[in-house]
PDB file of C-alpha atoms in Angstrom:
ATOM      1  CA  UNK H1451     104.481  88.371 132.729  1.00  0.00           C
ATOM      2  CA  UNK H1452     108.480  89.005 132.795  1.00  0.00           C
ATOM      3  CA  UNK H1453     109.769  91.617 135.459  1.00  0.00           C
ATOM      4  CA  UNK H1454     110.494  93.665 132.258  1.00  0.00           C
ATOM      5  CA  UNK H1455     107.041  93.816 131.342  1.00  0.00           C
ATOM      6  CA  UNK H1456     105.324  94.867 134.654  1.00  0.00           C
ATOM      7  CA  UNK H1457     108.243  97.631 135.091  1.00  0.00           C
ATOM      8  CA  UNK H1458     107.185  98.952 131.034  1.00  0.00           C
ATOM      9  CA  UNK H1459     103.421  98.509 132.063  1.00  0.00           C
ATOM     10  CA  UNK H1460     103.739 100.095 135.032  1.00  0.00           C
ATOM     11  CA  UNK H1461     105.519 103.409 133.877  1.00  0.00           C
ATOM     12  CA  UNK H1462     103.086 103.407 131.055  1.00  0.00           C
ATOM     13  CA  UNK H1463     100.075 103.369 133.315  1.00  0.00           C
ATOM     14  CA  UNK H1464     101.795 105.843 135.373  1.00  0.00           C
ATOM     15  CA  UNK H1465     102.295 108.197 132.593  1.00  0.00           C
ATOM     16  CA  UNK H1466      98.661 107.823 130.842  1.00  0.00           C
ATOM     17  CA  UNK H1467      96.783 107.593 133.915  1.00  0.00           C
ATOM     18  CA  UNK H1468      98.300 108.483 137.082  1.00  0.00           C
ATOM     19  CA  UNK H1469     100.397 111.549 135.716  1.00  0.00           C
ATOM     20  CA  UNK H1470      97.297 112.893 134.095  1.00  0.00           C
ATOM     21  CA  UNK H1471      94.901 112.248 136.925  1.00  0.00           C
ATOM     22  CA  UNK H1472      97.627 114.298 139.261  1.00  0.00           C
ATOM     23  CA  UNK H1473      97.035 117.536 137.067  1.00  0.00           C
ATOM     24  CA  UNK H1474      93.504 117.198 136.885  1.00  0.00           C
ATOM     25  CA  UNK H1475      93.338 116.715 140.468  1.00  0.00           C
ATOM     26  CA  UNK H1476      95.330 120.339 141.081  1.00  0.00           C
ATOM     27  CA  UNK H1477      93.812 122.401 138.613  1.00  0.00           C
ATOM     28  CA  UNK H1478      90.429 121.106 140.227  1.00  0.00           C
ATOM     29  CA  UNK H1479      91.556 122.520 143.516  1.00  0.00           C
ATOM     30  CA  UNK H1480      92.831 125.355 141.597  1.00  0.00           C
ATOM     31  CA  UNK H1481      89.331 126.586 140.436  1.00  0.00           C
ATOM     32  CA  UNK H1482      87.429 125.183 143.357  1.00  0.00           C
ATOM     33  CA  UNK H1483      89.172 128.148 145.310  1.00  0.00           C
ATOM     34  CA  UNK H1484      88.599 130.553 142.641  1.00  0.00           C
ATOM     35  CA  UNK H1485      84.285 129.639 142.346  1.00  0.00           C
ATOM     36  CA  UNK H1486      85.151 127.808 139.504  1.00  0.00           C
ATOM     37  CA  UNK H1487      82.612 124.878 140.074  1.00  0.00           C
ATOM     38  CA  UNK H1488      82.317 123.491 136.494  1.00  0.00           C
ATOM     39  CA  UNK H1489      85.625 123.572 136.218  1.00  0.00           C
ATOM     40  CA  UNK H1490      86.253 121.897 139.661  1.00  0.00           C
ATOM     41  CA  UNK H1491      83.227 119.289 139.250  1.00  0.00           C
ATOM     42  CA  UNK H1492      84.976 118.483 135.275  1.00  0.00           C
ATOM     43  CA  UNK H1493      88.506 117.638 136.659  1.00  0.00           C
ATOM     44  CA  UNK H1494      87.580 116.338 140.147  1.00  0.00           C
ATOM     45  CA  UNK H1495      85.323 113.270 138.079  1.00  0.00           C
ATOM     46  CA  UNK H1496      87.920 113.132 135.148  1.00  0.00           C
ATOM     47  CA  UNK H1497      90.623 112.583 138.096  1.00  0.00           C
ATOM     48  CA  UNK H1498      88.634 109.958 139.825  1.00  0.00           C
ATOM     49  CA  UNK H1499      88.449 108.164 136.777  1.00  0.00           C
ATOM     50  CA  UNK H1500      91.765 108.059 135.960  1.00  0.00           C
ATOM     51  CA  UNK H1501      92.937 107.049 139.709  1.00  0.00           C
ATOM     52  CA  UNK H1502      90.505 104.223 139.251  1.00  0.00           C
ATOM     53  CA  UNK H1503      91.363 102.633 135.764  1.00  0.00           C
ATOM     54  CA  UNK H1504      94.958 103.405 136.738  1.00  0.00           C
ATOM     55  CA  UNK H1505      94.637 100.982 140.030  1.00  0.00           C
ATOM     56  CA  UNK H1506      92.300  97.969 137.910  1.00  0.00           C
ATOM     57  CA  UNK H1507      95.539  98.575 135.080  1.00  0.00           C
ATOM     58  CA  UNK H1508      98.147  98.165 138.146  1.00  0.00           C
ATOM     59  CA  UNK H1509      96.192  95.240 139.488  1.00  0.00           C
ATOM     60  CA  UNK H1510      96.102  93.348 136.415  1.00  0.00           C
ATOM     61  CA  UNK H1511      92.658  93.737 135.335  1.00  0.00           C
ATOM     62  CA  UNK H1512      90.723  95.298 132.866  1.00  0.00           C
ATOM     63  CA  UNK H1513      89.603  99.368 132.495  1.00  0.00           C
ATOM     64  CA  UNK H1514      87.635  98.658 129.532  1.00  0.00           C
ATOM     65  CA  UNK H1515      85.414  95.969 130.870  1.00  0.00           C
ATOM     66  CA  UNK H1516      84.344  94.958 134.170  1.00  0.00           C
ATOM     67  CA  UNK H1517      84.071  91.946 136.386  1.00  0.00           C
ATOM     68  CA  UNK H1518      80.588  91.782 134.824  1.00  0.00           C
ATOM     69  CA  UNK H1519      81.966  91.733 131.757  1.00  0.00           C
ATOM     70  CA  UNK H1520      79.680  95.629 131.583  1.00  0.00           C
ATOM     71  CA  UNK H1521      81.496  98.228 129.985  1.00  0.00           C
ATOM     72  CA  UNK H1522      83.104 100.744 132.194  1.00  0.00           C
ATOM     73  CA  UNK H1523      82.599 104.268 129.628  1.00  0.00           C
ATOM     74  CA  UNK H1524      83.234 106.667 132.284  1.00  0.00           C
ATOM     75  CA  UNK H1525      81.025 105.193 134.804  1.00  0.00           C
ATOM     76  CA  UNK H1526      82.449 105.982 138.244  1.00  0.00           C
ATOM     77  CA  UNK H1527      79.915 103.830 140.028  1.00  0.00           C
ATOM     78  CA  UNK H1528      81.117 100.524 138.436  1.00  0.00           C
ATOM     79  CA  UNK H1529      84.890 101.196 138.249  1.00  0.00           C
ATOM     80  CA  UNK H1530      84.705 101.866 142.267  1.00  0.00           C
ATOM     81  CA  UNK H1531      82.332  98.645 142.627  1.00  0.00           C
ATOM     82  CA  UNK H1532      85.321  96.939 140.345  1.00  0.00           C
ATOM     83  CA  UNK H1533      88.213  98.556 142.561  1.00  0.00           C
ATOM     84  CA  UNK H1534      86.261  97.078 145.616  1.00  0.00           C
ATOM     85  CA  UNK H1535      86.077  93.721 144.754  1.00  0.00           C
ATOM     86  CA  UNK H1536      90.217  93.680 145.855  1.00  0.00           C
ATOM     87  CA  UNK H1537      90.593  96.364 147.802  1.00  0.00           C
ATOM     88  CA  UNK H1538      88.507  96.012 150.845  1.00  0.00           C
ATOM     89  CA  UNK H1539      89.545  95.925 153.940  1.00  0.00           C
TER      90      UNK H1539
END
């Protein structure tokens, strides 16, 4: 992929996903420290998410479909398992 591309995918990614995961992140701090649990629980999980598809997007692979070729929905479990497979340490 050109150099343009990645920079356009990458600012897209970061808009859709990263941006959005950022806020979700804060406002589930924000009501954790008010006793709002569902709140907290809904935007701490909906942040993860994002975070995760965002890095699978920014590493060139897929946040529909994983290695496994199983579909990701909004199954936390298998997007980490994916995220793992190149980010271990």
């Amino acid at each position: 992929m050109s150099e343009h591309l990645d920079v356009l995918k990458n600012n897209i990614v970061t808009q859709m996903f990263v941006d959005t995961a950022d806020q979700n992140y804060l406002i589930a701090r924000w009501a954790y420290h008010r006793g709002m649990f569902i709140d907290f629980f809904w935007n701490a999980v909906h942040s993860l998410e994002k975070y995760l598809k965002a890095s699978l997007l920014l590493n060139g692979r897929s946040s529909t479909k994983s290695s496994y070729n199983k579909n990701f929905g909004h199954d936390l479990r298998l997007l980490f398992e994916d995220v793992t497979l190149y980010a271990k340490t």
